[in-house]
Amino acid sequence: MIASSPAPFGRVVATERRPNTAFEFHFWTSLDTPIGIGTIVRVVGDVPVGGARPTVYGVVTEGFAYTDLQTPLHDVLGHDGSPENPGYAATARAEIRLYTAAVLRQIPEEPLQPVPMGEVFLADDADVAVALRMDGYLKEGARTGVPVGVYRAGGMESPIYLDADFLVGPEAAHLNISGVSGLATKTSAVEWLLASLFAHFPAEKGSVAAICFNVKGPDLLFLDQPGKLDEADLALYERLEVPARPFDRVHYYAPYSAKGYSLATLRTHDALQHNVRPLQWGLNEVLQYAEVLLNKDDVDAKADALIDFIVERVVNKSFSDPLLKRAYQVRTFAELEEWFRDLLMAVEGKGSGDTWRTHHVATIRKVRNRLTNIALRCQGLVTDGTSTSDLPWGTFEDRAVYVVDVANLEEDAQDLIFARVVSKLREHLERRDLGVKHVVVFVDELNKYAPGDGQETYVRKMLLDIAERGRYLGLVLFGAQQFRSQVHRRVVGNSGTALYGRMDADELATPGYAVLSPAVKTKLATLAKGQLMVRHPHFTQPVFVRFPRPAVMTGREGVERFPQAAEPTLEAAVTRALRTLDPAVTLAWVQQTIALQDERAVLAARDRTLLTRPDDVRAYFAAQFRGIVTPRVVPTAPAAPPLRAVPADDPYGF
């Protein structure tokens, strides 16, 4: 049974002009009550229904204050025209505080009646749980609550939980966060919520991991480093039973820079290299997603047919043709270029038409140009060799975060990474061989990657696919953006849970926020750091919560404490990479080993060593170079003896 507060602080009121309904009611309070916009209240009806007094829970959405004055002129006359003069009223003006509340829940829920007259109480912990229907998923033995923050009102503080079944699936899924940039809303909220999810996601629901795309600056590059927390933050962590520490298992992936020496990321400090891996793909990894980089003008029906032929008959097959002089094994972009070159020479040299297996030579040239240019367009990510490095498909760890840094990449490379990573996630989750049962994909800047208008892109199709069908697979999208109104409706519409930080007034004027009262909109426009408005399927009305700062180092602090390493030389880059496997590797040893070696061969040897991770790193690395004959010093031939000098007076000495 719900315990009542010691004393009511208001009473429900209804007039002919402003009656109560089943979904909205009004109440007045005294002037000193601790109530405001967003406060949750409990109403106990005066008249029993069915033998029990009805209980109604509501959240304050609007407030009014007024007196019995008919016009402001009466008050001006009462003070003789000056606010400094005393009032001449015989008694103090009666002032009223009138509030409007939206119904959260009625008990009993049937029959659904207008809110009755009754006393109004401030909601306590138990009331908040019942009002937000959290009692249904906070039961012992079937607890699926994930703390999102605390609700504060009247000196009380109540934890607010999201239902994991509606956050990660299968009932509903996906999360969307909106807020003004730079106010610690979107990224901080996601970091906090991931920590809370990892701490409270029920073990019986399976394992869960997260893939975060770092799309700007160093935002997500220091998730394994401790951040600064004050006493208030630590108290919130303890209240919500979430460990106040950085993530235990974080793995970083970034492509190489165009030069190939170092990774294209701001996390290049020597002290942080233990969990940074290169992201490098070859022909086999890229060819399946070539359409991401090729627009419709590039790939017409003829070109598409030839690409399909190459995928089905040439790549990774032993291919031979009467027109070609030998059999081919195409496994890399370099071998594909060689195959194209020999094929075109053979077709053009046969002298009997311009087609080969129904493909015109112009189409072959076009496809050759588009495909072999992929390695150049995505230099650093796509290699023309055989050494590749990829995410650990099949061995994902429970409660681990995988950060893919795409912030420093061109748009083509970003699109390719988005498309391939999401597609691989779907494939493995369908086969149930990813290593975890659920994966949260965090993508910031949805305004850019899933806009509501503009040209259809492969990345937007991927995000729409996750939003609409991902929850059946355990693939969950946590998306963030500054302007929710400019994100594709199917992405935000499929998000079961929505968080709102401080919003721009122009954004709040868009039709998507018409359901909010003017007071709630004003509060949204003035939210402080660490405050959010939460919408969740169990909550019939949005509620305001406060969450602690993430227990991880911010990107700005991280780049100051761990400054980016300078662009290294080839020898230094190889030394740094090999030291992640064997700390005994020295710069002098590397310089001696790769002396006189070709740069491409050195980088390929480095990549193969990182991929293989041998026990004896130095031996494996050195064994990949061909022996070079040591230049032999040719002895200098003995000088010929000087001719005998001829006397000056010898007449025959010419």
CSV table of C-alpha atoms in Angstrom, one decimal, residues 47-290:
chain,number,residue,atom,x,y,z
A,47,VAL,CA,-14.9,10.0,-2.9
A,48,PRO,CA,-14.3,6.3,-3.0
A,49,VAL,CA,-15.0,4.5,-6.3
A,50,GLY,CA,-15.7,0.8,-6.0
A,51,GLY,CA,-14.9,0.8,-2.4
A,52,ALA,CA,-11.4,2.5,-2.7
A,53,ARG,CA,-10.3,6.1,-3.0
A,54,PRO,CA,-8.8,6.6,-6.5
A,55,THR,CA,-5.2,7.7,-6.8
A,56,VAL,CA,-4.0,9.8,-9.6
A,57,TYR,CA,-0.3,10.6,-10.5
A,58,GLY,CA,0.6,13.6,-12.5
A,59,VAL,CA,3.5,15.7,-13.6
A,60,VAL,CA,3.3,19.5,-13.5
A,61,THR,CA,3.3,21.0,-17.0
A,62,GLU,CA,2.2,24.6,-16.4
A,63,GLY,CA,1.9,27.1,-13.5
A,64,PHE,CA,0.0,30.3,-13.0
A,65,ALA,CA,0.1,33.0,-10.2
A,66,TYR,CA,-2.5,35.7,-9.9
A,67,THR,CA,-4.5,37.8,-7.4
A,68,ASP,CA,-8.0,39.1,-7.3
A,69,LEU,CA,-7.1,42.3,-9.1
A,70,GLN,CA,-9.2,42.9,-12.2
A,71,THR,CA,-6.6,45.0,-14.0
A,72,PRO,CA,-3.0,46.2,-13.2
A,73,LEU,CA,-4.4,49.8,-13.0
A,74,HIS,CA,-6.0,49.0,-9.6
A,75,ASP,CA,-2.6,48.0,-8.2
A,76,VAL,CA,-1.0,51.2,-9.6
A,77,LEU,CA,-3.7,53.3,-8.0
A,78,GLY,CA,-3.3,51.4,-4.7
A,79,HIS,CA,0.3,52.5,-4.6
A,80,ASP,CA,-0.4,56.0,-5.6
A,81,GLY,CA,1.5,55.6,-8.9
A,82,SER,CA,4.8,54.7,-7.4
A,83,PRO,CA,6.1,51.2,-6.3
A,84,GLU,CA,8.0,52.9,-3.5
A,85,ASN,CA,4.8,54.1,-1.8
A,86,PRO,CA,3.0,51.8,0.7
A,87,GLY,CA,-0.2,50.1,-0.4
A,88,TYR,CA,-3.5,51.5,0.7
A,89,ALA,CA,-5.4,48.2,0.6
A,90,ALA,CA,-7.2,47.4,3.8
A,91,THR,CA,-6.0,43.7,3.6
A,92,ALA,CA,-3.2,41.9,1.9
A,93,ARG,CA,-4.0,40.8,-1.6
A,94,ALA,CA,-4.9,37.2,-1.9
A,95,GLU,CA,-2.5,35.4,-4.2
A,96,ILE,CA,-3.0,32.0,-5.7
A,97,ARG,CA,-0.7,29.5,-7.2
A,98,LEU,CA,-2.5,27.4,-9.7
A,99,TYR,CA,-0.8,24.5,-11.5
A,100,THR,CA,-1.8,22.3,-14.4
A,101,ALA,CA,-0.6,18.7,-14.4
A,102,ALA,CA,-0.7,15.9,-17.0
A,103,VAL,CA,-1.8,12.5,-15.8
A,104,LEU,CA,0.9,9.9,-15.6
A,105,ARG,CA,-1.2,7.0,-14.2
A,106,GLN,CA,-4.5,6.3,-12.5
A,107,ILE,CA,-5.1,3.6,-9.9
A,108,PRO,CA,-7.4,1.8,-10.5
A,109,GLU,CA,-6.8,2.2,-14.3
A,110,GLU,CA,-10.4,1.2,-15.1
A,111,PRO,CA,-12.8,2.9,-15.3
A,112,LEU,CA,-10.8,5.8,-16.7
A,113,GLN,CA,-12.5,8.8,-15.3
A,114,PRO,CA,-11.7,12.5,-15.0
A,115,VAL,CA,-9.4,13.4,-12.1
A,116,PRO,CA,-11.6,13.8,-9.0
A,117,MET,CA,-11.4,16.5,-6.4
A,118,GLY,CA,-8.9,15.6,-3.7
A,119,GLU,CA,-5.8,16.3,-1.8
A,120,VAL,CA,-2.5,16.7,-3.6
A,121,PHE,CA,0.8,15.3,-2.2
A,122,LEU,CA,4.4,15.5,-3.3
A,123,ALA,CA,5.4,12.1,-4.7
A,124,ASP,CA,8.0,10.1,-2.9
A,125,ASP,CA,10.3,7.3,-4.2
A,126,ALA,CA,7.5,4.7,-4.2
A,127,ASP,CA,5.0,7.1,-5.8
A,128,VAL,CA,7.5,7.9,-8.6
A,129,ALA,CA,8.1,4.2,-9.3
A,130,VAL,CA,4.3,3.7,-9.6
A,131,ALA,CA,3.6,6.9,-11.5
A,132,LEU,CA,6.2,6.0,-14.2
A,133,ARG,CA,5.2,2.3,-14.2
A,134,MET,CA,8.7,1.4,-13.1
A,135,ASP,CA,7.2,-1.0,-10.6
A,136,GLY,CA,6.6,-3.4,-13.4
A,137,TYR,CA,10.3,-3.9,-14.3
A,138,LEU,CA,11.9,-3.3,-10.9
A,139,LYS,CA,10.4,-6.4,-9.3
A,140,GLU,CA,12.8,-8.7,-7.5
A,141,GLY,CA,13.7,-11.6,-9.8
A,142,ALA,CA,12.6,-9.8,-12.9
A,143,ARG,CA,14.5,-6.6,-12.6
A,144,THR,CA,15.4,-5.0,-16.0
A,145,GLY,CA,15.8,-1.4,-14.9
A,146,VAL,CA,18.7,0.7,-16.2
A,147,PRO,CA,19.3,4.0,-14.3
A,148,VAL,CA,19.2,7.1,-16.5
A,149,GLY,CA,19.4,9.7,-13.7
A,150,VAL,CA,17.6,11.0,-10.6
A,151,TYR,CA,14.4,13.0,-10.4
A,152,ARG,CA,14.6,15.8,-7.8
A,153,ALA,CA,11.7,17.8,-6.3
A,154,GLY,CA,11.0,19.2,-2.8
A,155,GLY,CA,14.2,18.0,-1.3
A,156,MET,CA,13.6,14.4,-2.5
A,157,GLU,CA,15.7,12.4,-4.9
A,158,SER,CA,14.3,9.4,-6.8
A,159,PRO,CA,16.2,7.2,-9.2
A,160,ILE,CA,14.6,6.9,-12.7
A,161,TYR,CA,15.1,3.7,-14.6
A,162,LEU,CA,14.6,2.7,-18.2
A,163,ASP,CA,13.4,-0.7,-19.1
A,164,ALA,CA,16.2,-2.7,-20.7
A,165,ASP,CA,13.6,-4.6,-22.8
A,166,PHE,CA,12.5,-1.3,-24.3
A,167,LEU,CA,16.0,0.2,-24.5
A,168,VAL,CA,17.9,-2.7,-26.1
A,169,GLY,CA,15.1,-4.8,-27.2
A,170,PRO,CA,13.2,-6.9,-28.0
A,171,GLU,CA,10.0,-5.0,-27.0
A,172,ALA,CA,11.3,-1.6,-28.4
A,173,ALA,CA,14.8,-0.3,-28.9
A,174,HIS,CA,17.0,2.5,-29.9
A,175,LEU,CA,17.8,5.8,-28.2
A,176,ASN,CA,17.9,9.3,-29.6
A,177,ILE,CA,19.5,12.3,-28.0
A,178,SER,CA,19.0,15.9,-29.0
A,179,GLY,CA,20.7,19.0,-27.6
A,180,VAL,CA,22.8,22.0,-28.3
A,181,SER,CA,26.4,21.3,-28.9
A,182,GLY,CA,29.0,22.2,-26.3
A,183,LEU,CA,26.8,21.8,-23.3
A,184,ALA,CA,27.9,18.3,-22.2
A,185,THR,CA,24.6,16.8,-23.3
A,186,LYS,CA,25.0,14.3,-26.1
A,187,THR,CA,28.4,12.7,-25.7
A,188,SER,CA,28.3,12.9,-22.0
A,189,ALA,CA,24.8,11.4,-21.8
A,190,VAL,CA,25.8,8.5,-24.0
A,191,GLU,CA,29.0,7.8,-22.0
A,192,TRP,CA,27.0,7.8,-18.8
A,193,LEU,CA,24.2,5.7,-20.2
A,194,LEU,CA,26.6,3.1,-21.6
A,195,ALA,CA,28.3,2.8,-18.2
A,196,SER,CA,24.8,2.4,-16.6
A,197,LEU,CA,23.8,-0.2,-19.2
A,198,PHE,CA,26.9,-2.3,-18.7
A,199,ALA,CA,26.4,-2.2,-14.9
A,200,HIS,CA,22.7,-3.0,-14.8
A,201,PHE,CA,21.9,-5.0,-18.0
A,202,PRO,CA,20.6,-8.3,-16.7
A,203,ALA,CA,23.0,-11.2,-17.1
A,204,GLU,CA,20.1,-13.5,-18.1
A,205,LYS,CA,19.4,-11.2,-21.1
A,206,GLY,CA,22.7,-12.0,-22.6
A,207,SER,CA,25.9,-10.2,-23.4
A,208,VAL,CA,26.1,-6.6,-24.7
A,209,ALA,CA,28.9,-4.6,-26.3
A,210,ALA,CA,29.0,-1.1,-28.0
A,211,ILE,CA,30.5,0.2,-31.2
A,212,CYS,CA,31.0,3.9,-31.1
A,213,PHE,CA,31.9,5.9,-34.2
A,214,ASN,CA,34.1,8.9,-33.3
A,215,VAL,CA,33.1,11.4,-35.9
A,216,LYS,CA,34.6,14.6,-34.6
A,217,GLY,CA,37.7,15.5,-32.7
A,218,PRO,CA,38.8,13.5,-29.7
A,219,ASP,CA,35.3,13.1,-28.2
A,220,LEU,CA,35.5,9.3,-27.6
A,221,LEU,CA,39.2,8.7,-27.6
A,222,PHE,CA,39.8,8.6,-23.8
A,223,LEU,CA,37.0,6.3,-22.6
A,224,ASP,CA,39.6,4.2,-20.7
A,225,GLN,CA,41.0,7.2,-18.8
A,226,PRO,CA,39.5,8.4,-15.5
A,227,GLY,CA,37.8,11.8,-15.5
A,228,LYS,CA,37.2,14.4,-12.9
A,229,LEU,CA,34.3,13.8,-10.5
A,230,ASP,CA,33.2,15.9,-7.6
A,231,GLU,CA,31.4,14.9,-4.4
A,232,ALA,CA,28.0,15.4,-6.0
A,233,ASP,CA,28.8,13.2,-8.9
A,234,LEU,CA,30.1,10.5,-6.7
A,235,ALA,CA,27.0,10.6,-4.6
A,236,LEU,CA,24.9,10.1,-7.7
A,237,TYR,CA,27.0,7.2,-8.9
A,238,GLU,CA,26.5,5.6,-5.4
A,239,ARG,CA,22.8,6.4,-5.4
A,240,LEU,CA,22.3,4.8,-8.9
A,241,GLU,CA,24.7,1.9,-8.1
A,242,VAL,CA,27.0,2.5,-11.1
A,243,PRO,CA,30.8,2.1,-10.6
A,244,ALA,CA,32.4,5.6,-10.9
A,245,ARG,CA,35.3,4.4,-13.1
A,246,PRO,CA,36.2,4.5,-16.8
A,247,PHE,CA,35.3,1.6,-19.0
A,248,ASP,CA,37.4,-1.6,-18.3
A,249,ARG,CA,37.6,-2.9,-21.9
A,250,VAL,CA,38.0,-0.3,-24.7
A,251,HIS,CA,39.5,-1.1,-28.1
A,252,TYR,CA,40.3,1.6,-30.6
A,253,TYR,CA,40.5,1.2,-34.4
A,254,ALA,CA,41.6,3.8,-36.9
A,255,PRO,CA,42.9,3.6,-40.5
A,256,TYR,CA,46.4,4.7,-41.4
A,257,SER,CA,47.1,8.2,-42.7
A,258,ALA,CA,47.7,8.5,-46.4
A,259,LYS,CA,51.4,8.2,-45.9
A,260,GLY,CA,50.9,5.0,-44.0
A,261,TYR,CA,53.4,5.7,-41.2
A,262,SER,CA,50.9,6.4,-38.4
A,263,LEU,CA,47.2,6.0,-37.7
A,264,ALA,CA,44.8,8.8,-38.6
A,265,THR,CA,43.7,9.5,-35.1
A,266,LEU,CA,44.4,11.9,-32.3
A,267,ARG,CA,45.2,9.0,-29.9
A,268,THR,CA,48.8,8.6,-31.0
A,269,HIS,CA,50.5,9.2,-27.6
A,270,ASP,CA,53.0,6.5,-26.8
A,271,ALA,CA,51.3,5.8,-23.4
A,272,LEU,CA,48.0,5.0,-25.1
A,273,GLN,CA,49.1,2.6,-27.9
A,274,HIS,CA,48.3,-0.7,-26.1
A,275,ASN,CA,44.7,-0.9,-27.2
A,276,VAL,CA,44.9,1.0,-30.6
A,277,ARG,CA,44.7,-1.2,-33.7
A,278,PRO,CA,44.9,-0.3,-37.4
A,279,LEU,CA,41.8,-0.6,-39.5
A,280,GLN,CA,42.9,-1.7,-42.9
A,281,TRP,CA,41.0,-3.5,-45.6
A,282,GLY,CA,41.9,-5.2,-48.9
A,283,LEU,CA,40.2,-6.2,-52.0
A,284,ASN,CA,38.1,-9.0,-50.4
A,285,GLU,CA,36.8,-6.7,-47.7
A,286,VAL,CA,36.0,-3.8,-50.0
A,287,LEU,CA,34.7,-5.2,-53.2
A,288,GLN,CA,31.4,-6.3,-51.7
A,289,TYR,CA,30.7,-2.7,-50.8
A,290,ALA,CA,32.1,-1.1,-53.9
